[in-house]
Short mmCIF file of C-alpha atoms in Angstrom, two decimals:
data_model
loop_
_atom_site.label_atom_id
_atom_site.label_comp_id
_atom_site.label_asym_id
_atom_site.label_seq_id
_atom_site.Cartn_x
_atom_site.Cartn_y
_atom_site.Cartn_z
CA MET A 684 168.59 14.04 87.48
CA SER A 685 172.09 13.50 88.03
CA LEU A 686 174.32 15.36 85.38
CA GLN A 687 175.78 12.15 84.53
CA MET A 688 172.31 10.66 83.27
CA ASP A 689 172.15 13.88 80.93
CA VAL A 690 175.57 13.16 79.67
CA VAL A 691 174.52 9.86 79.21
CA GLY A 692 170.89 9.78 77.62
CA LEU A 693 172.91 13.24 75.09
CA TYR A 694 175.03 10.10 73.81
CA MET A 695 172.74 8.27 73.54
CA ARG A 696 170.66 10.19 71.36
CA MET A 697 173.54 11.25 69.00
CA THR A 698 174.58 7.03 68.90
CA ALA A 699 171.97 4.65 69.29
CA LEU A 700 168.95 6.31 68.49
CA ARG A 701 170.55 7.25 64.92
CA SER A 702 171.40 3.97 64.58
CA MET A 703 168.16 2.65 64.55
CA ASN A 704 165.59 5.59 63.57
CA THR A 705 164.77 4.65 60.22
CA PRO A 706 163.76 1.61 58.17
CA GLU A 707 167.04 1.51 56.11
CA ARG A 708 169.23 2.15 59.29
CA ALA A 709 167.05 -0.48 60.99
CA ARG A 710 167.41 -3.20 58.09
CA ALA A 711 171.16 -2.38 58.46
CA ARG A 712 171.60 -2.69 62.04
CA ILE A 713 169.92 -5.98 62.19
CA GLY A 714 171.70 -7.38 59.13
CA ALA A 715 175.28 -6.32 60.94
CA PRO A 716 177.79 -9.10 61.58
CA LYS A 717 177.30 -9.70 65.71
CA GLY A 718 179.71 -8.95 68.07
CA SER A 719 181.64 -10.96 70.49
CA ALA A 720 180.11 -12.12 73.12
CA LEU A 721 182.57 -13.33 75.26
CA PRO A 722 182.94 -12.92 78.64
CA PRO A 723 185.84 -10.06 80.05
CA SER A 724 188.76 -11.48 81.18
CA ARG A 725 188.25 -9.23 84.82
CA LEU A 726 184.99 -11.69 85.23
CA SER A 727 187.63 -15.14 84.71
CA GLY A 728 190.53 -13.75 86.95
CA ARG A 729 187.44 -12.89 89.62
CA HIS A 730 185.01 -15.76 89.12
CA ARG A 731 185.00 -19.22 87.61
CA VAL A 732 183.45 -19.16 84.20
CA GLU A 733 182.50 -22.17 82.60
CA ARG A 734 181.24 -22.85 79.14
CA ARG A 735 179.11 -25.58 77.56
CA THR A 736 176.72 -26.21 74.74
CA GLU A 737 172.99 -26.33 74.91
CA GLY A 738 171.28 -27.70 71.47
CA GLY A 739 174.16 -25.34 69.58
CA PHE A 740 173.67 -22.57 71.46
CA THR A 741 176.03 -21.55 74.09
CA CYS A 742 175.26 -20.96 78.08
CA TYR A 743 178.01 -19.68 80.68
CA THR A 744 177.78 -20.81 84.24
CA ILE A 745 179.31 -17.89 86.59
CA THR A 746 179.89 -19.43 90.10
CA PRO A 747 181.60 -17.76 93.07
CA ARG A 748 185.26 -18.72 93.90
CA GLN A 749 185.36 -17.51 97.01
CA ARG A 750 182.09 -18.56 98.61
CA ARG A 751 179.54 -21.68 98.05
CA PRO A 752 176.91 -20.59 96.05
CA GLU A 753 173.13 -19.77 97.88
CA ARG A 754 171.08 -18.67 95.47
CA SER A 755 171.24 -18.97 91.79
CA ALA A 756 170.23 -16.51 89.02
CA LEU A 757 169.47 -17.43 85.12
CA TYR A 758 170.39 -13.85 83.12
CA LEU A 759 168.61 -12.84 80.09
CA HIS A 760 170.75 -10.34 78.63
CA GLY A 761 168.94 -7.40 75.88
CA GLY A 762 169.78 -5.53 72.97
CA GLY A 763 166.28 -6.16 70.88
CA TYR A 764 166.69 -9.84 69.82
CA ILE A 765 169.44 -8.43 67.16
CA SER A 766 172.67 -7.42 69.55
CA GLU A 767 174.89 -9.78 71.78
CA ILE A 768 175.54 -9.43 75.30
CA VAL A 769 178.07 -6.46 76.80
CA ARG A 770 180.53 -5.55 79.22
CA GLN A 771 177.23 -4.11 80.75
CA HIS A 772 175.49 -6.88 81.34
CA TRP A 773 178.37 -9.08 82.56
CA ALA A 774 178.98 -6.08 85.05
CA LEU A 775 176.09 -6.95 86.75
CA ILE A 776 176.86 -10.57 86.77
CA SER A 777 179.25 -10.20 87.92
CA GLN A 778 178.31 -8.10 91.07
CA LEU A 779 175.66 -10.94 91.52
CA ALA A 780 178.34 -13.68 91.37
CA ASP A 781 180.66 -11.17 94.61
CA GLN A 782 177.69 -11.45 96.57
CA GLY A 783 177.51 -15.63 96.20
CA VAL A 784 174.73 -16.24 93.34
CA ARG A 785 175.63 -19.02 90.24
CA VAL A 786 175.04 -17.26 87.63
CA GLU A 787 173.30 -19.37 83.75
CA VAL A 788 173.89 -16.57 81.47
CA PRO A 789 171.83 -18.12 78.55
CA LEU A 790 173.23 -16.74 74.71
CA TYR A 791 169.98 -17.33 72.93
CA GLY A 792 170.32 -16.74 69.17
CA LEU A 793 169.90 -13.55 67.85
CA ALA A 794 167.68 -12.09 64.54
CA PRO A 795 167.82 -12.53 61.92
CA GLN A 796 170.22 -15.35 61.91
CA HIS A 797 167.45 -17.01 64.67
CA HIS A 798 164.26 -16.73 66.47
CA TYR A 799 161.68 -16.80 69.24
CA ARG A 800 160.86 -20.41 69.14
CA GLU A 801 164.82 -21.50 69.38
CA ALA A 802 165.40 -19.26 72.11
CA TYR A 803 162.36 -21.06 74.09
CA GLU A 804 163.34 -24.53 73.53
CA PHE A 805 167.22 -23.80 74.73
CA LEU A 806 165.54 -21.29 77.78
CA THR A 807 163.96 -24.94 79.05
CA THR A 808 166.93 -27.25 78.81
CA VAL A 809 169.02 -24.39 80.51
CA TYR A 810 166.46 -23.80 83.27
CA ARG A 811 165.50 -27.65 83.79
CA ARG A 812 168.94 -28.50 84.32
CA ALA A 813 169.40 -25.55 86.72
CA VAL A 814 166.74 -26.35 88.99
CA THR A 815 166.87 -30.11 88.77
CA ALA A 816 170.52 -30.10 89.97
CA PRO A 817 171.34 -31.97 92.99
CA ASP A 818 172.78 -29.09 94.39
CA ALA A 819 170.03 -26.26 93.45
CA THR A 820 169.49 -22.69 95.02
CA PRO A 821 166.27 -20.40 95.01
CA MET A 822 166.02 -19.28 92.06
CA THR A 823 165.48 -15.85 90.63
CA ILE A 824 165.24 -14.76 86.75
CA VAL A 825 166.79 -11.43 85.48
CA GLY A 826 166.10 -9.97 82.22
CA ASP A 827 167.14 -6.25 81.07
CA SER A 828 165.44 -4.54 78.30
CA ALA A 829 164.70 -7.45 75.30
CA GLY A 830 165.72 -10.14 77.79
CA GLY A 831 162.97 -8.98 80.43
CA GLY A 832 160.35 -9.80 77.71
CA LEU A 833 161.83 -12.88 77.33
CA ALA A 834 162.26 -13.61 81.22
CA LEU A 835 158.58 -13.19 81.89
CA GLY A 836 157.22 -14.64 78.15
CA PHE A 837 159.68 -18.16 79.39
CA THR A 838 158.21 -17.96 83.14
CA GLN A 839 154.29 -17.85 81.96
CA THR A 840 155.24 -20.90 80.27
CA LEU A 841 156.74 -22.82 82.83
CA PRO A 842 153.28 -24.42 84.23
CA GLY A 843 152.66 -26.25 80.62
CA ARG A 844 156.52 -27.26 81.00
CA HIS A 845 155.61 -28.62 84.35
CA LEU A 846 158.45 -26.57 86.11
CA PRO A 847 158.84 -24.85 88.91
CA PRO A 848 158.70 -20.67 89.18
CA PRO A 849 161.57 -19.11 89.94
CA ALA A 850 161.31 -17.87 92.96
CA ARG A 851 161.47 -14.23 92.18
CA LEU A 852 161.60 -12.47 89.02
CA ILE A 853 163.21 -9.21 88.27
CA LEU A 854 162.50 -7.11 85.20
CA ILE A 855 165.02 -4.26 83.89
CA ALA A 856 162.71 -1.89 81.82
CA PRO A 857 161.60 -5.22 79.88
CA TRP A 858 159.85 -4.27 76.14
CA LEU A 859 156.89 -6.48 76.58
CA ASP A 860 155.02 -5.51 73.93
CA LEU A 861 156.45 -6.18 70.77
CA THR A 862 153.04 -4.20 68.82
CA MET A 863 154.40 -1.23 70.22
CA SER A 864 150.40 -0.25 70.08
CA ASN A 865 150.38 1.68 73.37
CA PRO A 866 149.23 4.96 72.51
CA ASP A 867 150.99 6.56 75.50
CA CYS A 868 154.18 5.81 74.11
CA ALA A 869 153.96 8.58 71.73
CA SER A 870 154.34 10.70 74.93
CA ILE A 871 157.91 9.55 75.84
CA GLN A 872 161.07 11.44 74.19
CA ASP A 873 163.13 8.38 74.93
CA PRO A 874 167.33 9.35 74.18
CA TRP A 875 167.71 5.73 73.04
CA LEU A 876 164.87 3.72 71.63
CA SER A 877 163.45 4.38 67.85
CA ARG A 878 159.33 2.70 67.65
CA THR A 879 160.58 2.03 64.00
CA GLY A 880 164.03 0.46 64.99
CA LEU A 881 161.78 -1.63 67.23
CA LEU A 882 159.18 -2.50 65.51
CA ALA A 883 161.92 -3.90 62.47
CA ALA A 884 163.75 -6.26 65.22
CA GLY A 885 160.77 -7.72 66.51
CA ALA A 886 159.84 -8.76 63.12
CA ALA A 887 163.10 -9.87 62.64
CA TRP A 888 162.98 -11.85 65.89
CA ALA A 889 159.17 -13.56 65.26
CA ASN A 890 160.41 -14.82 61.96
CA GLY A 891 156.35 -14.31 60.29
CA ASP A 892 154.63 -15.19 63.62
CA ASP A 893 151.65 -12.84 65.06
CA LEU A 894 153.75 -9.45 67.10
CA ALA A 895 150.81 -9.76 69.98
CA ASP A 896 151.91 -13.53 70.66
CA PRO A 897 152.52 -13.84 74.23
CA ARG A 898 155.22 -15.60 74.01
CA LEU A 899 156.58 -12.56 72.27
CA SER A 900 154.24 -9.51 73.30
CA PRO A 901 153.76 -11.05 77.18
CA ILE A 902 151.83 -8.25 78.37
CA ASN A 903 149.02 -10.57 76.19
CA GLY A 904 150.06 -13.95 78.69
CA PRO A 905 148.81 -14.52 82.21
CA LEU A 906 149.69 -12.87 84.96
CA ASP A 907 147.80 -14.62 87.12
CA ARG A 908 150.38 -17.16 88.47
CA LEU A 909 153.50 -15.06 88.59
CA PRO A 910 156.22 -15.55 91.41
CA PRO A 911 156.94 -11.96 92.88
CA THR A 912 158.14 -9.78 90.17
CA ASP A 913 160.23 -6.83 90.40
CA VAL A 914 160.98 -3.96 87.38
CA TYR A 915 163.05 -0.80 86.99
CA ILE A 916 161.94 1.26 84.35
CA GLY A 917 162.56 5.36 84.16
CA THR A 918 160.49 8.35 82.63
CA ARG A 919 162.04 8.31 79.60
CA ASP A 920 161.97 4.99 78.79
CA LEU A 921 159.86 3.79 75.55
CA PHE A 922 158.42 0.99 77.87
CA LEU A 923 157.08 3.21 80.66
CA PRO A 924 153.68 2.99 79.38
CA ASP A 925 153.61 -0.90 79.06
CA VAL A 926 155.30 -1.28 82.22
CA LEU A 927 152.70 0.33 84.38
CA LEU A 928 150.15 -1.51 82.27
CA LEU A 929 151.54 -4.77 83.61
CA ARG A 930 151.32 -3.07 87.30
CA GLN A 931 147.93 -2.98 86.91
CA ARG A 932 147.34 -5.80 85.74
CA SER A 933 149.47 -7.63 88.35
CA ALA A 934 149.18 -7.31 92.17
CA ARG A 935 151.82 -9.19 92.10
CA VAL A 936 154.03 -6.63 90.10
CA SER A 937 155.75 -3.76 92.21
CA VAL A 938 157.32 -1.17 89.76
CA THR A 939 160.23 1.22 90.80
CA VAL A 940 160.28 4.22 88.69
CA CYS A 941 163.31 6.74 88.62
CA GLN A 942 162.82 10.13 87.43
CA ASP A 943 164.17 11.94 84.21
CA ALA A 944 166.07 8.20 83.85
CA ILE A 945 166.76 6.59 80.74
CA HIS A 946 166.62 2.96 79.28
CA VAL A 947 167.66 0.27 81.11
CA TYR A 948 169.34 2.44 83.49
CA PRO A 949 170.36 0.09 86.58
CA LEU A 950 173.20 -1.09 83.88
CA VAL A 951 174.19 2.78 83.25
CA PRO A 952 177.25 3.98 85.57
CA VAL A 953 175.54 6.72 87.04
CA PRO A 954 174.34 7.19 90.73
CA GLU A 955 170.79 6.17 89.85
CA GLY A 956 172.40 3.21 87.96
CA ARG A 957 174.77 1.83 90.26
CA ALA A 958 171.70 2.56 93.67
CA ALA A 959 169.25 0.18 91.42
CA ALA A 960 171.89 -2.21 90.84
CA ARG A 961 173.00 -2.24 94.52
CA THR A 962 169.40 -3.26 95.53
CA ILE A 963 168.65 -5.64 92.55
CA VAL A 964 172.17 -7.83 93.66
CA ASP A 965 170.83 -7.64 97.38
CA THR A 966 167.19 -8.90 96.24
CA VAL A 967 168.31 -11.90 94.66
CA ALA A 968 171.04 -12.62 97.21
CA THR A 969 168.23 -13.11 99.67
CA ALA A 970 165.04 -14.36 97.55
#
């Protein structure tokens, strides 16, 4: 483990973990006002940024300025279904555009004001538009944390929606089971994620529905028709046991486990994270 990873883990233990580690703190965090979801100005200077509204929700399309896109990606950001997209997400999106990838960034509604049913309908609209456009290119769906769970759950629904699957699926530390019932999770010393906070956020996102529903917990969904799927996870990540279970259940899933890495480590500006991000970008650019 790099010193930088250790420092980031300590910082997250002192900040993010404490903000969600009791029921009272979790309720306050879930109900807090949402922050800005605007792309950073440097992204607009580097790439073409288009904004549109689909069904009341915002979707950004990031297109390379200097080259014709040969690949596409749909990026679903994490944040426990309660937090907005942040600069670390935009940084990876910018790296994808640097390599000639057109990136669709649907900003699905967040709990408690919104819930998963709205998100699935919104994503269907965005995805259908992207894959049926006259200039459509091979599509990869990328998601991190909550967005990774949403990416897998959404991909599982595509056959029923009569839509083609993506060429590839890339999941960064995906939240696969909102029930958090895997007993192996108890052995993980995660400096970032709190089971108490996650259960509260998941309940808000489910809006009264069963947390085990595959659209909420895609570890329970069909895995036999997945496209090639790459998963990145660290050993200090509370979601590791469910990721390993996903690998056991599907031969289509390849898992990269980074020793001593924290949650969503490919988004973290540390040596291990930068190396993983480069691999992800190269994979999408050649999918």
